[in-house]
Amino acid sequence: MHIGVCYAEADRQVWMRLEVPENSLVEEAIRQSGILKRFPEIDLAKHKVGIFGKLVKLDSPVKDGDRIEIYRPITADPKTVKRRRTGSDDDDD
């Protein structure tokens, strides 16, 4: 099966295409991709993962053509970011 594994940092994105055996699980595909060696900060016990934007568990099966995504934790409160962008200090948002 042909799949993709992607991960994005604030300043760069990586999308790897690879072939995995039938009946592969998400975690197996991530490990096989080598992305954990390229980005040692990825901790599968803490980072959420998904397929095409939908959260899945590490033991979920992978289908041909899937794009596995590894999500970074949110580092800023979205309301704070919005206030900084608009220049507003109101807490009414």
PDB file of C-alpha atoms in Angstrom:
ATOM      1  CA  MET A   1       0.000   0.000   0.000  1.00  0.00           C
ATOM      2  CA  HIS A   2       1.185   3.517  -0.723  1.00  0.00           C
ATOM      3  CA  ILE A   3       0.664   6.073   2.069  1.00  0.00           C
ATOM      4  CA  GLY A   4       2.026   9.405   3.255  1.00  0.00           C
ATOM      5  CA  VAL A   5       3.262  10.565   6.646  1.00  0.00           C
ATOM      6  CA  CYS A   6       3.448  14.273   7.368  1.00  0.00           C
ATOM      7  CA  TYR A   7       4.597  16.536  10.173  1.00  0.00           C
ATOM      8  CA  ALA A   8       4.883  20.304  10.326  1.00  0.00           C
ATOM      9  CA  GLU A   9       6.922  22.610  12.498  1.00  0.00           C
ATOM     10  CA  ALA A  10       6.393  26.356  12.627  1.00  0.00           C
ATOM     11  CA  ASP A  11       8.930  26.938   9.851  1.00  0.00           C
ATOM     12  CA  ARG A  12       8.913  23.738   7.768  1.00  0.00           C
ATOM     13  CA  GLN A  13       6.767  20.832   6.660  1.00  0.00           C
ATOM     14  CA  VAL A  14       7.722  17.289   5.800  1.00  0.00           C
ATOM     15  CA  TRP A  15       5.634  14.867   3.793  1.00  0.00           C
ATOM     16  CA  MET A  16       7.062  11.423   3.194  1.00  0.00           C
ATOM     17  CA  ARG A  17       5.605   8.869   0.827  1.00  0.00           C
ATOM     18  CA  LEU A  18       6.238   5.218   1.506  1.00  0.00           C
ATOM     19  CA  GLU A  19       5.010   1.735   0.876  1.00  0.00           C
ATOM     20  CA  VAL A  20       3.775  -0.325   3.822  1.00  0.00           C
ATOM     21  CA  PRO A  21       2.512  -3.903   4.022  1.00  0.00           C
ATOM     22  CA  GLU A  22      -1.219  -4.674   3.990  1.00  0.00           C
ATOM     23  CA  ASN A  23      -2.820  -4.567   7.473  1.00  0.00           C
ATOM     24  CA  SER A  24      -0.278  -2.004   8.762  1.00  0.00           C
ATOM     25  CA  LEU A  25      -1.234   0.134  11.740  1.00  0.00           C
ATOM     26  CA  VAL A  26      -0.697   3.884  12.076  1.00  0.00           C
ATOM     27  CA  GLU A  27       2.140   3.515  14.589  1.00  0.00           C
ATOM     28  CA  GLU A  28       3.923   0.914  12.453  1.00  0.00           C
ATOM     29  CA  ALA A  29       3.712   3.174   9.394  1.00  0.00           C
ATOM     30  CA  ILE A  30       5.043   6.173  11.341  1.00  0.00           C
ATOM     31  CA  ARG A  31       7.991   4.160  12.650  1.00  0.00           C
ATOM     32  CA  GLN A  32       8.718   2.685   9.216  1.00  0.00           C
ATOM     33  CA  SER A  33       8.751   6.168   7.659  1.00  0.00           C
ATOM     34  CA  GLY A  34      11.841   7.197   9.668  1.00  0.00           C
ATOM     35  CA  ILE A  35      10.217  10.490  10.673  1.00  0.00           C
ATOM     36  CA  LEU A  36      10.872   9.790  14.365  1.00  0.00           C
ATOM     37  CA  LYS A  37      14.621   9.777  13.685  1.00  0.00           C
ATOM     38  CA  ARG A  38      14.410  13.047  11.744  1.00  0.00           C
ATOM     39  CA  PHE A  39      12.336  14.700  14.466  1.00  0.00           C
ATOM     40  CA  PRO A  40      13.336  13.204  17.834  1.00  0.00           C
ATOM     41  CA  GLU A  41      11.031  15.671  19.596  1.00  0.00           C
ATOM     42  CA  ILE A  42       8.011  13.704  18.358  1.00  0.00           C
ATOM     43  CA  ASP A  43       6.656  11.640  21.242  1.00  0.00           C
ATOM     44  CA  LEU A  44       3.865   9.361  20.070  1.00  0.00           C
ATOM     45  CA  ALA A  45       2.681   9.031  23.672  1.00  0.00           C
ATOM     46  CA  LYS A  46       1.960  12.795  23.692  1.00  0.00           C
ATOM     47  CA  HIS A  47       1.440  13.893  20.075  1.00  0.00           C
ATOM     48  CA  LYS A  48      -1.944  13.271  18.532  1.00  0.00           C
ATOM     49  CA  VAL A  49      -2.176  11.673  15.113  1.00  0.00           C
ATOM     50  CA  GLY A  50      -4.793  11.658  12.410  1.00  0.00           C
ATOM     51  CA  ILE A  51      -5.636  10.529   8.914  1.00  0.00           C
ATOM     52  CA  PHE A  52      -6.812  13.288   6.563  1.00  0.00           C
ATOM     53  CA  GLY A  53      -7.566  15.626   9.509  1.00  0.00           C
ATOM     54  CA  LYS A  54      -9.523  13.122  11.595  1.00  0.00           C
ATOM     55  CA  LEU A  55      -7.980  12.000  14.892  1.00  0.00           C
ATOM     56  CA  VAL A  56      -7.157   8.295  15.075  1.00  0.00           C
ATOM     57  CA  LYS A  57      -5.454   5.991  17.544  1.00  0.00           C
ATOM     58  CA  LEU A  58      -2.001   4.557  16.941  1.00  0.00           C
ATOM     59  CA  ASP A  59      -3.483   1.081  16.560  1.00  0.00           C
ATOM     60  CA  SER A  60      -5.843   2.146  13.754  1.00  0.00           C
ATOM     61  CA  PRO A  61      -5.423   0.331  10.441  1.00  0.00           C
ATOM     62  CA  VAL A  62      -4.009   2.178   7.452  1.00  0.00           C
ATOM     63  CA  LYS A  63      -5.606   2.045   3.999  1.00  0.00           C
ATOM     64  CA  ASP A  64      -3.988   2.542   0.637  1.00  0.00           C
ATOM     65  CA  GLY A  65      -3.641   6.258  -0.122  1.00  0.00           C
ATOM     66  CA  ASP A  66      -3.990   7.433   3.511  1.00  0.00           C
ATOM     67  CA  ARG A  67      -2.112  10.495   4.732  1.00  0.00           C
ATOM     68  CA  ILE A  68      -1.042  10.075   8.353  1.00  0.00           C
ATOM     69  CA  GLU A  69      -0.589  13.403  10.121  1.00  0.00           C
ATOM     70  CA  ILE A  70       1.343  13.978  13.341  1.00  0.00           C
ATOM     71  CA  TYR A  71       0.027  17.028  15.189  1.00  0.00           C
ATOM     72  CA  ARG A  72       2.098  19.380  17.330  1.00  0.00           C
ATOM     73  CA  PRO A  73       0.599  20.534  20.626  1.00  0.00           C
ATOM     74  CA  ILE A  74      -0.951  23.996  20.675  1.00  0.00           C
ATOM     75  CA  THR A  75       1.578  26.417  22.166  1.00  0.00           C
ATOM     76  CA  ALA A  76      -0.552  29.553  22.357  1.00  0.00           C
ATOM     77  CA  ASP A  77      -4.099  30.282  23.430  1.00  0.00           C
ATOM     78  CA  PRO A  78      -6.072  31.048  20.235  1.00  0.00           C
ATOM     79  CA  LYS A  79      -7.821  34.005  21.928  1.00  0.00           C
ATOM     80  CA  THR A  80      -4.468  35.559  22.831  1.00  0.00           C
ATOM     81  CA  VAL A  81      -3.232  35.182  19.269  1.00  0.00           C
ATOM     82  CA  LYS A  82      -6.413  36.822  17.943  1.00  0.00           C
ATOM     83  CA  ARG A  83      -6.008  39.766  20.335  1.00  0.00           C
ATOM     84  CA  ARG A  84      -2.389  40.244  19.283  1.00  0.00           C
ATOM     85  CA  ARG A  85      -3.373  40.222  15.619  1.00  0.00           C
ATOM     86  CA  THR A  86      -6.190  42.768  16.046  1.00  0.00           C
ATOM     87  CA  GLY A  87      -4.426  44.861  18.676  1.00  0.00           C
ATOM     88  CA  SER A  88      -7.412  44.474  21.013  1.00  0.00           C
ATOM     89  CA  ASP A  89      -7.009  43.874  24.745  1.00  0.00           C
ATOM     90  CA  ASP A  90     -10.715  43.233  25.297  1.00  0.00           C
ATOM     91  CA  ASP A  91     -11.608  39.937  26.927  1.00  0.00           C
ATOM     92  CA  ASP A  92     -15.069  39.941  25.339  1.00  0.00           C
ATOM     93  CA  ASP A  93     -14.000  37.583  22.514  1.00  0.00           C
TER      94      ASP A  93
END
